[in-house]
């Protein structure tokens, strides 16, 4: 029987992954470079490619252009819960991309309204309105409240790719 035909007959039963297909075929057949053939056959199976979801596809990270003046582009993130101090259990952290000036604003909770208010009173009222803010895809930063704040002040929001905390690296390194 032809190798590919053996593979198709057994693999097409349930379209198992590479390891399961190797175990299944190796239990009844032997040929040179068998494992390598099975790996290649399995990875080229169109039905598997269409139906199996690979959630953590790593794309190359885009680079932000370094701003030419301070407080034009900031990165923000949340940390916590932390041990409570005077009722505060979270922090909104912000860092300027040009000067690397960091700020931490204590929060009692991480509701979108609280985060937007902290950004306004802790950063915008002190350093001015940034042209751009980079955040992760936390619910607070993708909320209507946060988008409304950004729209009101003409701030351009950039959200990092899911499962790529390094895309917001300036602030993540500070944590």
Coordinates of C-alpha atoms in Angstrom, one line a residue:
X1 CA 0.0 0.0 0.0
X2 CA 1.3 3.5 -0.8
X3 CA 2.5 5.6 2.2
X4 CA 0.2 8.6 1.5
X5 CA -2.8 6.2 1.1
X6 CA -2.0 4.7 4.5
X7 CA -1.8 8.1 6.0
X8 CA -5.1 9.3 4.3
X9 CA -7.0 6.1 5.4
X10 CA -6.0 6.5 9.0
X11 CA -5.7 10.3 9.4
X12 CA -9.1 11.0 7.7
X13 CA -10.9 9.0 10.4
X14 CA -10.8 11.9 12.9
X15 CA -8.0 14.3 11.7
X16 CA -5.9 13.9 14.8
X17 CA -2.8 16.0 15.4
X18 CA 0.7 15.1 14.5
X19 CA 1.6 13.0 17.6
X20 CA -1.7 11.1 17.5
X21 CA -1.3 10.3 13.8
X22 CA 2.3 9.1 14.3
X23 CA 1.2 6.8 17.1
X24 CA -1.8 5.5 15.1
X25 CA 0.3 4.7 12.0
X26 CA 3.4 3.4 13.8
X27 CA 1.2 0.8 15.6
X28 CA 0.6 -1.0 12.3
X29 CA 3.2 0.2 9.7
X30 CA 6.9 0.8 9.3
X31 CA 8.9 2.6 6.5
X32 CA 12.0 4.8 6.3
X33 CA 11.6 8.4 7.4
X34 CA 8.1 7.5 8.5
X35 CA 7.8 10.2 11.2
X36 CA 9.0 13.0 8.9
X37 CA 6.5 11.9 6.2
X38 CA 3.6 11.8 8.7
X39 CA 4.5 15.3 10.0
X40 CA 4.6 16.7 6.5
X41 CA 1.4 14.9 5.5
X42 CA -0.4 16.1 8.7
X43 CA 0.7 19.7 8.3
X44 CA -0.4 19.8 4.7
X45 CA -3.9 18.4 5.4
X46 CA -6.4 21.0 4.1
X47 CA -9.2 19.8 6.3
X48 CA -7.1 20.3 9.4
X49 CA -5.9 23.7 8.3
X50 CA -9.5 24.8 7.8
X51 CA -10.9 23.5 11.1
X52 CA -8.2 23.7 13.7
X53 CA -7.7 27.1 15.3
X54 CA -4.2 28.2 16.2
X55 CA -4.8 31.0 18.7
X56 CA -1.2 32.1 19.3
X57 CA 0.0 33.0 15.8
X58 CA 3.0 35.3 16.4
X59 CA 3.1 38.2 14.0
X60 CA 6.0 40.6 13.7
X61 CA 5.6 43.6 15.9
X62 CA 5.2 47.0 14.3
X63 CA 7.4 49.7 15.7
X64 CA 6.1 53.1 16.9
X65 CA 8.0 56.1 15.6
X66 CA 9.8 57.8 18.5
X67 CA 8.1 61.2 19.1
X68 CA 10.3 64.3 18.8
X69 CA 9.0 66.0 21.9
X70 CA 7.8 65.0 25.4
X71 CA 4.2 64.1 26.4
X72 CA 3.0 63.6 22.8
X73 CA 2.7 59.8 23.0
X74 CA 2.2 57.8 26.2
X75 CA 1.8 54.2 27.0
X76 CA -0.6 53.2 29.8
X77 CA -1.6 50.0 31.6
X78 CA -3.1 48.8 34.8
X79 CA -1.5 46.8 37.6
X80 CA -3.2 45.1 40.5
X81 CA -4.9 44.0 42.6
X82 CA -2.2 45.1 45.1
X83 CA -2.4 45.0 48.9
X84 CA -4.9 47.7 49.8
X85 CA -3.5 51.0 51.1
X86 CA -5.9 53.8 52.1
X87 CA -8.6 52.0 50.0
X88 CA -6.4 51.9 46.8
X89 CA -5.8 48.4 45.3
X90 CA -4.8 49.2 41.7
X91 CA -2.6 51.6 39.8
X92 CA -2.9 53.2 36.4
X93 CA 0.6 53.5 35.1
X94 CA 1.7 55.8 32.4
X95 CA 5.0 56.5 30.7
X96 CA 6.0 59.1 28.2
X97 CA 7.6 57.5 25.1
X98 CA 10.0 60.4 24.5
X99 CA 11.4 61.2 28.0
X100 CA 10.5 57.9 29.6
X101 CA 8.8 59.9 32.5
X102 CA 6.7 57.5 34.5
X103 CA 3.6 58.2 36.6
X104 CA 1.6 55.9 38.8
X105 CA -2.0 56.9 39.8
X106 CA -3.7 54.9 42.6
X107 CA -7.2 53.5 41.9
X108 CA -9.8 52.1 44.1
X109 CA -11.2 49.9 41.3
X110 CA -10.6 49.4 37.6
X111 CA -13.9 50.4 36.2
X112 CA -13.6 52.3 32.9
X113 CA -15.0 55.5 34.5
X114 CA -12.4 55.4 37.3
X115 CA -9.5 54.8 34.9
X116 CA -10.6 57.6 32.6
X117 CA -11.0 60.0 35.5
X118 CA -7.5 59.0 36.8
X119 CA -6.0 59.6 33.4
X120 CA -7.6 63.0 33.2
X121 CA -6.7 64.2 36.7
X122 CA -3.3 62.4 37.0
X123 CA -1.8 63.0 33.5
X124 CA -3.8 65.3 31.2
X125 CA -4.4 68.0 33.8
X126 CA -0.7 68.0 34.7
X127 CA 1.2 67.4 31.5
X128 CA -1.4 68.3 28.8
X129 CA -3.3 66.3 26.2
X130 CA -1.2 63.6 24.5
X131 CA -1.7 63.2 20.7
X132 CA -1.5 59.4 21.1
X133 CA -2.1 56.8 23.8
X134 CA -1.0 53.1 23.4
X135 CA -2.7 50.5 25.6
X136 CA -3.4 46.8 25.8
X137 CA -6.8 45.5 25.0
X138 CA -8.1 45.7 28.5
X139 CA -11.9 46.2 28.9
X140 CA -11.3 49.6 30.5
X141 CA -9.3 50.8 27.4
X142 CA -11.6 49.5 24.8
X143 CA -14.8 50.9 26.6
X144 CA -17.1 53.6 25.2
X145 CA -16.1 55.8 28.2
X146 CA -12.4 55.6 27.4
X147 CA -13.1 56.1 23.6
X148 CA -15.3 59.1 24.5
X149 CA -12.5 60.7 26.6
X150 CA -10.1 60.2 23.7
X151 CA -12.5 61.6 21.2
X152 CA -13.3 64.6 23.3
X153 CA -9.6 65.6 23.5
X154 CA -8.6 64.4 20.0
X155 CA -6.4 61.7 21.3
X156 CA -5.5 58.8 18.9
X157 CA -5.8 55.4 20.6
X158 CA -3.6 52.5 19.7
X159 CA -4.3 49.1 21.1
X160 CA -1.6 46.4 21.1
X161 CA -2.1 43.0 19.6
X162 CA -3.8 40.4 21.7
X163 CA -1.4 38.0 23.5
X164 CA 1.5 40.4 22.8
X165 CA 2.3 42.3 26.0
X166 CA 5.7 43.1 24.6
X167 CA 4.0 45.4 22.1
X168 CA 3.3 47.8 25.0
X169 CA 6.9 47.2 26.2
X170 CA 7.7 50.6 27.5
X171 CA 5.1 50.4 30.3
X172 CA 5.4 46.6 30.8
X173 CA 9.2 46.9 31.5
X174 CA 8.4 49.5 34.2
X175 CA 6.1 47.1 36.0

